[in-house]
Short mmCIF file of C-alpha atoms in Angstrom, two decimals:
data_model
loop_
_atom_site.label_atom_id
_atom_site.label_comp_id
_atom_site.label_asym_id
_atom_site.label_seq_id
_atom_site.Cartn_x
_atom_site.Cartn_y
_atom_site.Cartn_z
CA UNK A 1 -38.42 -25.81 124.33
CA UNK A 2 -40.90 -28.63 124.27
CA UNK A 3 -39.68 -30.99 121.52
CA UNK A 4 -41.78 -33.93 120.47
CA UNK A 5 -39.93 -37.23 120.25
CA UNK A 6 -40.86 -39.78 117.64
CA UNK A 7 -42.61 -42.78 119.16
CA UNK A 8 -40.81 -46.11 118.62
CA UNK A 9 -43.01 -48.50 116.67
CA UNK A 10 -44.60 -51.41 118.39
CA UNK A 11 -42.61 -52.27 121.47
CA UNK A 12 -44.91 -55.19 121.98
CA UNK A 13 -44.94 -56.16 118.32
CA UNK A 14 -41.19 -55.87 117.98
CA UNK A 15 -40.75 -58.10 121.00
CA UNK A 16 -42.50 -60.75 118.96
CA UNK A 17 -40.54 -60.20 115.77
CA UNK A 18 -37.21 -58.62 116.68
CA UNK A 19 -35.11 -61.48 115.37
CA UNK A 20 -37.16 -62.13 112.26
CA UNK A 21 -34.46 -60.89 109.89
CA UNK A 22 -32.51 -64.02 110.75
CA UNK A 23 -35.66 -66.08 110.08
CA UNK A 24 -36.04 -67.99 113.40
CA UNK A 25 -38.45 -66.40 115.85
CA UNK A 26 -37.42 -65.34 119.38
CA UNK A 27 -37.75 -68.16 121.95
CA UNK A 28 -40.38 -66.23 123.98
CA UNK A 29 -42.66 -66.26 120.93
CA UNK A 30 -42.49 -70.04 120.56
CA UNK A 31 -43.21 -70.55 124.27
CA UNK A 32 -46.12 -68.11 124.17
CA UNK A 33 -47.56 -69.69 121.02
CA UNK A 34 -47.32 -73.18 122.50
CA UNK A 35 -49.15 -71.93 125.59
CA UNK A 36 -51.75 -70.37 123.31
CA UNK A 37 -52.24 -73.68 121.50
CA UNK A 38 -52.73 -75.52 124.78
CA UNK A 39 -55.43 -73.12 125.94
CA UNK A 40 -57.22 -72.31 122.67
CA UNK A 41 -60.55 -74.16 122.24
CA UNK A 42 -60.27 -74.31 118.44
CA UNK A 43 -56.91 -76.04 118.65
CA UNK A 44 -58.20 -78.32 121.40
CA UNK A 45 -61.14 -79.32 119.22
CA UNK A 46 -58.83 -80.05 116.27
CA UNK A 47 -56.57 -82.14 118.49
CA UNK A 48 -59.56 -84.11 119.80
CA UNK A 49 -60.76 -84.71 116.24
CA UNK A 50 -57.32 -86.01 115.31
CA UNK A 51 -57.30 -88.39 118.29
CA UNK A 52 -60.73 -89.62 117.25
CA UNK A 53 -59.48 -90.19 113.69
CA UNK A 54 -56.56 -92.24 115.00
CA UNK A 55 -58.94 -94.35 117.07
CA UNK A 56 -61.18 -94.88 114.04
CA UNK A 57 -58.14 -95.91 112.03
CA UNK A 58 -57.23 -98.45 114.69
CA UNK A 59 -60.78 -99.75 114.63
CA UNK A 60 -60.78 -99.96 110.83
CA UNK A 61 -57.73 -102.21 110.95
CA UNK A 62 -59.65 -104.78 112.98
CA UNK A 63 -61.41 -107.70 111.23
CA UNK A 64 -64.63 -106.57 109.62
CA UNK A 65 -66.89 -109.38 110.87
CA UNK A 66 -67.29 -110.98 114.27
CA UNK A 67 -68.22 -114.67 114.65
CA UNK A 68 -71.63 -115.75 115.90
CA UNK A 69 -72.33 -118.55 118.38
CA UNK A 70 -75.56 -120.49 118.34
CA UNK A 71 -76.92 -123.03 120.86
CA UNK A 72 -80.00 -125.13 120.17
CA UNK A 73 -81.95 -127.60 122.26
CA UNK A 74 -85.18 -129.49 121.56
CA UNK A 75 -87.17 -132.00 123.63
CA UNK A 76 -89.72 -133.90 121.59
CA UNK A 77 -89.91 -137.27 119.95
CA UNK A 78 -86.30 -136.57 119.17
CA UNK A 79 -84.07 -134.82 121.67
CA UNK A 80 -81.62 -132.50 119.95
CA UNK A 81 -78.67 -130.70 121.48
CA UNK A 82 -76.41 -128.74 119.11
CA UNK A 83 -73.92 -125.88 119.15
CA UNK A 84 -72.78 -123.93 116.15
CA UNK A 85 -70.62 -121.05 115.08
CA UNK A 86 -70.78 -118.89 111.99
CA UNK A 87 -68.50 -116.29 110.47
CA UNK A 88 -68.94 -114.02 107.47
CA UNK A 89 -65.87 -113.88 105.24
CA UNK A 90 -64.68 -110.52 103.95
CA UNK A 91 -64.01 -111.64 100.40
CA UNK A 92 -65.00 -108.31 98.82
CA UNK A 93 -62.34 -106.20 100.59
CA UNK A 94 -64.51 -104.18 102.98
CA UNK A 95 -61.78 -104.01 105.62
CA UNK A 96 -59.16 -102.85 103.13
CA UNK A 97 -61.45 -100.11 101.83
CA UNK A 98 -62.28 -99.00 105.35
CA UNK A 99 -58.57 -98.77 106.23
CA UNK A 100 -57.92 -96.56 103.20
CA UNK A 101 -60.76 -94.23 104.17
CA UNK A 102 -59.65 -93.95 107.80
CA UNK A 103 -56.05 -93.26 106.78
CA UNK A 104 -57.22 -90.42 104.55
CA UNK A 105 -59.34 -89.13 107.44
CA UNK A 106 -56.26 -89.08 109.69
CA UNK A 107 -54.38 -87.04 107.10
CA UNK A 108 -57.32 -84.65 106.80
CA UNK A 109 -57.58 -84.21 110.57
CA UNK A 110 -53.83 -83.64 110.77
CA UNK A 111 -54.10 -80.92 108.14
CA UNK A 112 -57.06 -79.39 110.01
CA UNK A 113 -54.96 -79.22 113.18
CA UNK A 114 -52.10 -77.56 111.31
CA UNK A 115 -54.53 -75.03 109.85
CA UNK A 116 -56.11 -74.34 113.23
CA UNK A 117 -52.71 -73.72 114.78
CA UNK A 118 -51.63 -71.54 111.88
CA UNK A 119 -54.81 -69.45 111.90
CA UNK A 120 -54.88 -68.88 115.64
CA UNK A 121 -51.18 -68.01 115.61
CA UNK A 122 -51.71 -65.58 112.74
CA UNK A 123 -54.64 -63.92 114.53
CA UNK A 124 -52.60 -63.74 117.71
CA UNK A 125 -49.56 -62.15 116.08
CA UNK A 126 -51.67 -59.68 114.13
CA UNK A 127 -53.62 -58.95 117.31
CA UNK A 128 -50.41 -58.05 119.08
CA UNK A 129 -49.41 -55.73 116.26
CA UNK A 130 -52.83 -54.11 116.64
CA UNK A 131 -52.12 -53.62 120.33
CA UNK A 132 -48.71 -52.21 119.42
CA UNK A 133 -50.31 -49.73 117.03
CA UNK A 134 -52.83 -48.60 119.64
CA UNK A 135 -50.07 -48.40 122.25
CA UNK A 136 -47.80 -46.25 120.10
CA UNK A 137 -50.63 -44.01 118.97
CA UNK A 138 -51.64 -43.49 122.59
CA UNK A 139 -48.01 -42.73 123.47
CA UNK A 140 -47.82 -40.22 120.64
CA UNK A 141 -51.09 -38.74 121.86
CA UNK A 142 -49.65 -38.31 125.34
CA UNK A 143 -46.69 -36.45 123.84
CA UNK A 144 -49.18 -34.26 122.00
CA UNK A 145 -50.93 -33.48 125.29
CA UNK A 146 -47.60 -32.61 126.92
CA UNK A 147 -46.75 -30.42 123.96
CA UNK A 148 -50.09 -28.64 124.08
CA UNK A 149 -49.82 -28.16 127.85
CA UNK A 150 -46.41 -26.53 127.47
CA UNK A 151 -47.69 -24.48 124.54
CA UNK A 152 -50.74 -23.37 126.55
CA UNK A 153 -48.57 -22.28 129.47
CA UNK A 154 -46.20 -20.41 127.19
CA UNK A 155 -49.12 -18.75 125.41
CA UNK A 156 -50.42 -17.53 128.76
CA UNK A 157 -47.04 -15.98 129.54
CA UNK A 158 -46.81 -14.32 126.13
CA UNK A 159 -50.31 -12.91 126.55
CA UNK A 160 -49.19 -11.18 129.75
CA UNK A 161 -46.25 -9.60 127.98
CA UNK A 162 -48.43 -8.57 125.05
CA UNK A 163 -46.63 -10.75 122.49
CA UNK A 164 -49.87 -12.45 121.38
CA UNK A 165 -53.51 -11.47 121.35
CA UNK A 166 -56.30 -12.85 123.50
CA UNK A 167 -57.85 -14.84 120.61
CA UNK A 168 -54.49 -16.53 120.03
CA UNK A 169 -54.34 -17.38 123.73
CA UNK A 170 -57.80 -18.91 123.50
CA UNK A 171 -56.72 -20.87 120.45
CA UNK A 172 -53.92 -22.48 122.47
CA UNK A 173 -56.39 -23.41 125.23
CA UNK A 174 -58.77 -24.90 122.68
CA UNK A 175 -55.91 -26.93 121.18
CA UNK A 176 -55.12 -28.33 124.61
CA UNK A 177 -58.74 -29.27 125.20
CA UNK A 178 -58.93 -31.01 121.83
CA UNK A 179 -55.73 -32.91 122.59
CA UNK A 180 -57.17 -34.15 125.90
CA UNK A 181 -60.36 -35.34 124.20
CA UNK A 182 -58.40 -37.13 121.49
CA UNK A 183 -56.15 -38.72 124.08
CA UNK A 184 -59.12 -40.18 125.89
CA UNK A 185 -60.24 -41.73 122.62
CA UNK A 186 -56.76 -43.16 121.95
CA UNK A 187 -56.57 -44.67 125.45
CA UNK A 188 -59.96 -46.27 124.90
CA UNK A 189 -58.81 -47.74 121.59
CA UNK A 190 -55.77 -49.26 123.26
CA UNK A 191 -57.91 -50.79 125.99
CA UNK A 192 -60.29 -52.20 123.35
CA UNK A 193 -57.37 -53.70 121.40
CA UNK A 194 -56.00 -55.41 124.50
CA UNK A 195 -59.44 -56.69 125.47
CA UNK A 196 -59.98 -58.11 121.98
CA UNK A 197 -56.61 -59.84 122.12
CA UNK A 198 -57.33 -61.26 125.56
CA UNK A 199 -60.25 -63.21 124.09
CA UNK A 200 -57.79 -65.42 122.19
CA UNK A 201 -56.00 -66.22 125.44
CA UNK A 202 -52.63 -64.56 125.96
CA UNK A 203 -51.88 -65.00 129.63
CA UNK A 204 -48.20 -65.76 128.99
CA UNK A 205 -47.75 -63.33 126.12
CA UNK A 206 -44.86 -60.85 126.16
CA UNK A 207 -45.47 -57.22 126.89
CA UNK A 208 -43.81 -53.89 126.36
CA UNK A 209 -42.08 -53.94 129.74
CA UNK A 210 -40.16 -57.17 129.34
CA UNK A 211 -39.47 -56.25 125.71
CA UNK A 212 -37.63 -53.18 126.90
CA UNK A 213 -35.76 -55.18 129.53
CA UNK A 214 -34.65 -57.60 126.84
CA UNK A 215 -33.21 -54.62 124.87
CA UNK A 216 -34.72 -55.78 121.60
CA UNK A 217 -37.01 -52.80 121.01
CA UNK A 218 -36.27 -51.71 117.45
CA UNK A 219 -37.97 -50.06 114.51
CA UNK A 220 -36.41 -52.38 111.92
CA UNK A 221 -38.69 -53.69 109.23
CA UNK A 222 -39.06 -57.40 108.47
CA UNK A 223 -36.80 -58.80 105.72
CA UNK A 224 -37.67 -58.53 102.06
CA UNK A 225 -40.14 -61.04 100.65
CA UNK A 226 -37.40 -62.50 98.45
CA UNK A 227 -35.65 -63.87 101.54
CA UNK A 228 -38.44 -66.42 102.00
CA UNK A 229 -38.89 -69.35 99.63
CA UNK A 230 -42.58 -70.37 99.75
CA UNK A 231 -43.45 -74.01 100.11
CA UNK A 232 -44.75 -75.69 96.99
CA UNK A 233 -48.52 -75.63 96.64
CA UNK A 234 -48.78 -79.33 97.48
CA UNK A 235 -47.00 -78.73 100.81
CA UNK A 236 -49.15 -75.86 102.03
CA UNK A 237 -51.70 -76.83 104.70
CA UNK A 238 -54.73 -75.55 102.77
CA UNK A 239 -54.04 -77.82 99.83
CA UNK A 240 -52.92 -80.69 102.06
CA UNK A 241 -56.33 -80.58 103.70
CA UNK A 242 -58.14 -80.39 100.35
CA UNK A 243 -56.20 -83.35 98.93
CA UNK A 244 -56.73 -85.42 102.07
CA UNK A 245 -60.46 -84.66 101.89
CA UNK A 246 -60.44 -85.71 98.25
CA UNK A 247 -58.68 -88.98 99.11
CA UNK A 248 -61.19 -89.57 101.86
CA UNK A 249 -64.08 -88.99 99.45
CA UNK A 250 -62.52 -91.31 96.86
CA UNK A 251 -62.06 -93.99 99.52
CA UNK A 252 -65.69 -93.51 100.57
CA UNK A 253 -66.74 -94.50 97.05
CA UNK A 254 -64.85 -97.76 97.41
CA UNK A 255 -66.35 -98.33 100.86
CA UNK A 256 -69.87 -97.79 99.51
CA UNK A 257 -69.17 -100.11 96.56
CA UNK A 258 -67.79 -102.84 98.80
CA UNK A 259 -70.72 -102.45 101.20
CA UNK A 260 -73.22 -103.32 98.48
CA UNK A 261 -71.42 -106.54 97.62
CA UNK A 262 -72.58 -109.49 99.74
CA UNK A 263 -70.12 -111.68 101.60
CA UNK A 264 -70.71 -115.39 102.30
CA UNK A 265 -71.29 -116.69 105.78
CA UNK A 266 -69.98 -120.12 106.76
CA UNK A 267 -71.65 -121.95 109.64
CA UNK A 268 -70.50 -125.11 111.43
CA UNK A 269 -72.87 -127.02 113.70
CA UNK A 270 -72.18 -130.01 115.95
CA UNK A 271 -74.06 -131.91 118.61
CA UNK A 272 -76.09 -135.05 119.26
CA UNK A 273 -79.55 -136.30 118.55
CA UNK A 274 -81.22 -138.93 120.75
CA UNK A 275 -84.23 -140.89 119.59
CA UNK A 276 -85.33 -143.52 122.05
CA UNK A 277 -82.40 -145.65 123.04
CA UNK A 278 -80.32 -144.45 120.09
CA UNK A 279 -77.99 -141.49 120.24
CA UNK A 280 -76.24 -140.11 117.14
CA UNK A 281 -73.64 -137.39 116.74
CA UNK A 282 -74.30 -134.82 114.04
CA UNK A 283 -72.04 -132.36 112.25
CA UNK A 284 -73.29 -129.79 109.75
CA UNK A 285 -71.70 -127.21 107.50
CA UNK A 286 -73.67 -124.53 105.68
CA UNK A 287 -72.93 -121.55 103.48
CA UNK A 288 -75.32 -118.62 103.15
CA UNK A 289 -75.21 -115.51 100.99
CA UNK A 290 -77.39 -112.37 101.24
CA UNK A 291 -79.28 -111.48 98.09
CA UNK A 292 -79.19 -107.72 97.33
CA UNK A 293 -82.44 -107.76 95.40
CA UNK A 294 -84.52 -105.21 97.31
CA UNK A 295 -81.73 -102.71 98.01
CA UNK A 296 -78.70 -103.06 95.78
CA UNK A 297 -76.91 -100.08 97.37
CA UNK A 298 -76.25 -98.42 94.04
CA UNK A 299 -77.70 -95.12 95.21
CA UNK A 300 -75.19 -94.98 98.05
CA UNK A 301 -72.39 -95.51 95.56
CA UNK A 302 -73.77 -92.79 93.26
CA UNK A 303 -74.00 -90.37 96.18
CA UNK A 304 -70.42 -91.16 97.24
CA UNK A 305 -69.20 -90.58 93.70
CA UNK A 306 -70.96 -87.20 93.58
CA UNK A 307 -69.29 -86.24 96.85
CA UNK A 308 -65.94 -87.34 95.42
CA UNK A 309 -66.55 -85.12 92.39
CA UNK A 310 -67.31 -82.22 94.72
CA UNK A 311 -64.12 -82.91 96.68
CA UNK A 312 -62.12 -82.93 93.45
CA UNK A 313 -63.58 -79.56 92.45
CA UNK A 314 -62.84 -78.22 95.93
CA UNK A 315 -59.23 -79.34 95.61
CA UNK A 316 -58.87 -77.49 92.31
CA UNK A 317 -60.43 -74.39 93.88
CA UNK A 318 -58.08 -74.66 96.87
CA UNK A 319 -55.07 -74.87 94.55
CA UNK A 320 -56.15 -71.72 92.71
CA UNK A 321 -56.98 -69.96 95.96
CA UNK A 322 -53.68 -70.74 97.69
CA UNK A 323 -51.69 -69.52 94.68
CA UNK A 324 -53.73 -66.33 94.49
CA UNK A 325 -53.35 -65.72 98.24
CA UNK A 326 -49.59 -66.11 97.98
CA UNK A 327 -49.31 -63.68 95.07
CA UNK A 328 -51.52 -61.15 96.81
CA UNK A 329 -49.76 -61.48 100.18
CA UNK A 330 -46.33 -61.09 98.59
CA UNK A 331 -47.36 -58.06 96.54
CA UNK A 332 -49.08 -56.43 99.52
CA UNK A 333 -46.14 -56.99 101.83
CA UNK A 334 -43.61 -55.75 99.28
CA UNK A 335 -45.61 -52.59 98.65
CA UNK A 336 -46.13 -51.81 102.34
CA UNK A 337 -42.53 -52.59 103.26
CA UNK A 338 -41.21 -50.38 100.46
CA UNK A 339 -43.53 -47.54 101.44
CA UNK A 340 -42.58 -47.83 105.11
CA UNK A 341 -38.89 -47.98 104.29
CA UNK A 342 -39.18 -44.92 102.07
CA UNK A 343 -41.15 -43.09 104.74
CA UNK A 344 -38.47 -43.80 107.34
CA UNK A 345 -35.70 -42.48 105.10
CA UNK A 346 -37.49 -39.33 103.99
CA UNK A 347 -38.08 -35.99 105.60
CA UNK A 348 -41.54 -37.11 106.64
CA UNK A 349 -40.00 -38.96 109.55
CA UNK A 350 -38.09 -35.94 110.97
CA UNK A 351 -40.68 -35.19 113.65
CA UNK A 352 -38.31 -33.77 116.27
CA UNK A 353 -36.68 -31.36 113.86
CA UNK A 354 -39.99 -30.07 112.55
CA UNK A 355 -41.41 -29.59 116.04
CA UNK A 356 -38.37 -27.60 117.17
CA UNK A 357 -38.38 -25.51 114.01
CA UNK A 358 -42.07 -24.69 114.35
CA UNK A 359 -41.53 -23.63 117.95
CA UNK A 360 -38.67 -21.34 117.03
CA UNK A 361 -40.70 -19.75 114.25
CA UNK A 362 -43.62 -19.17 116.57
CA UNK A 363 -41.39 -17.83 119.34
CA UNK A 364 -39.92 -15.38 116.80
CA UNK A 365 -43.47 -14.43 115.68
CA UNK A 366 -42.64 -15.50 112.14
CA UNK A 367 -45.75 -17.70 112.05
CA UNK A 368 -49.08 -17.17 113.73
CA UNK A 369 -50.51 -19.36 116.44
CA UNK A 370 -53.05 -20.82 114.04
CA UNK A 371 -50.30 -21.65 111.50
CA UNK A 372 -48.21 -23.20 114.23
CA UNK A 373 -51.08 -25.42 115.40
CA UNK A 374 -52.04 -26.33 111.85
CA UNK A 375 -48.53 -27.41 110.90
CA UNK A 376 -47.99 -29.18 114.20
CA UNK A 377 -51.23 -31.11 113.68
CA UNK A 378 -50.04 -32.11 110.23
CA UNK A 379 -46.75 -33.31 111.71
CA UNK A 380 -48.60 -35.34 114.32
CA UNK A 381 -50.90 -36.84 111.69
CA UNK A 382 -47.84 -37.76 109.65
CA UNK A 383 -46.29 -39.45 112.67
CA UNK A 384 -49.45 -41.46 113.26
CA UNK A 385 -49.53 -42.42 109.58
CA UNK A 386 -45.94 -43.62 109.79
CA UNK A 387 -46.73 -45.80 112.80
CA UNK A 388 -49.79 -47.24 111.06
CA UNK A 389 -47.81 -47.90 107.88
CA UNK A 390 -45.11 -49.82 109.70
CA UNK A 391 -47.74 -51.73 111.64
CA UNK A 392 -49.44 -52.69 108.37
CA UNK A 393 -46.10 -53.88 107.00
CA UNK A 394 -45.66 -56.22 109.97
CA UNK A 395 -49.18 -57.57 109.59
CA UNK A 396 -48.60 -58.10 105.88
CA UNK A 397 -45.38 -59.93 106.76
CA UNK A 398 -47.29 -62.37 108.93
CA UNK A 399 -49.88 -62.83 106.18
CA UNK A 400 -47.09 -63.57 103.70
CA UNK A 401 -45.48 -66.12 106.03
CA UNK A 402 -48.85 -67.84 106.41
CA UNK A 403 -49.58 -67.81 102.68
CA UNK A 404 -46.10 -69.16 101.94
CA UNK A 405 -46.55 -71.96 104.46
CA UNK A 406 -43.60 -70.69 106.50
CA UNK A 407 -45.31 -69.36 109.62
CA UNK A 408 -45.09 -72.62 111.64
CA UNK A 409 -41.42 -73.03 110.71
CA UNK A 410 -40.74 -69.43 111.74
CA UNK A 411 -42.45 -70.02 115.08
CA UNK A 412 -40.35 -73.17 115.63
CA UNK A 413 -37.18 -71.37 114.54
CA UNK A 414 -36.47 -74.09 111.97
CA UNK A 415 -37.05 -72.16 108.75
CA UNK A 416 -33.71 -72.29 106.98
CA UNK A 417 -35.01 -72.13 103.41
CA UNK A 418 -34.04 -68.56 102.74
CA UNK A 419 -32.63 -67.43 99.49
CA UNK A 420 -29.00 -66.23 99.36
#
């Protein structure tokens, strides 16, 4: 006997998602994701941009104009010594417009950070499911090699007793050689998957070993899509970013309009003037106003309005896109989950039973060696397809969480908005 056991799906992947049916993610996932955020350059860049936006907002809240100090001295027929100060008055609301623009920029940068964290987390989780797929396929390949080695040894014994012919013995040897070649390819694919995942930075990520120690290795599928209530479109990060960008563009129109409007400057001068033996104190007040006759600034306003129109169109496109992504992600996940669930319940998943039955039939010479190898190959291909199908269901689940706006809440373990 050399039965083939069915490979458990995704020890690594399941370690990440074992508790997903209850909605909150396992604590190791949250810790690993937080470590990933700290080390990922995209997230670091988004965090730096947000800090810069906060600093710009603090600067925008400061008074728009600074005062000017002027000192004058003159030695001639009349000696003059004066000091003056001037200050432009923000009567057109430049500071208020700048504050509105910077606040919108802070909201946009906050949404960008949320998107960066969501995207890198999604790539990371899907990367681990890819590693899990490669790992399980390689494990199944190793079982195939063991099976072919036992079959090759048994074929050699049966050749000596005259139960099979020499060509059938050669067929068993060729099957073993093919299995070894395919196993080398599967091992390479697993190494490539791990190398690709390492690029995102997963030094503290869980692995198959500690998953087994935690006794949470399972082949359960994620919950049905109906257990998750998607966030409203206005609450999803994609649309939050688009609306914040639109608000920023609208505020930029006001900033450009206020910039073209001149503000008055008030100057106060005081000092003394000496002419011969006489010395007089002087005080002067003046008001000046720039004249926007050569550059009225209207082109800057027109350009800002065009950019605001583009931002508005982008917001509408983002709303359509986020709704379409949600519908597609939900439909894809439901289809893959249903197919995987059906596969697991059907006869297609009875790998052990089929392998034992095929062996008995071959031992009893009821099927030829070529038929045995052909049917065994079909069984192995079916097993690989089942692993790939379940892996695709998990990846579709992550896509659905992201499209529904629930992935960050699942990572934090705070997603309680599940339907009854």
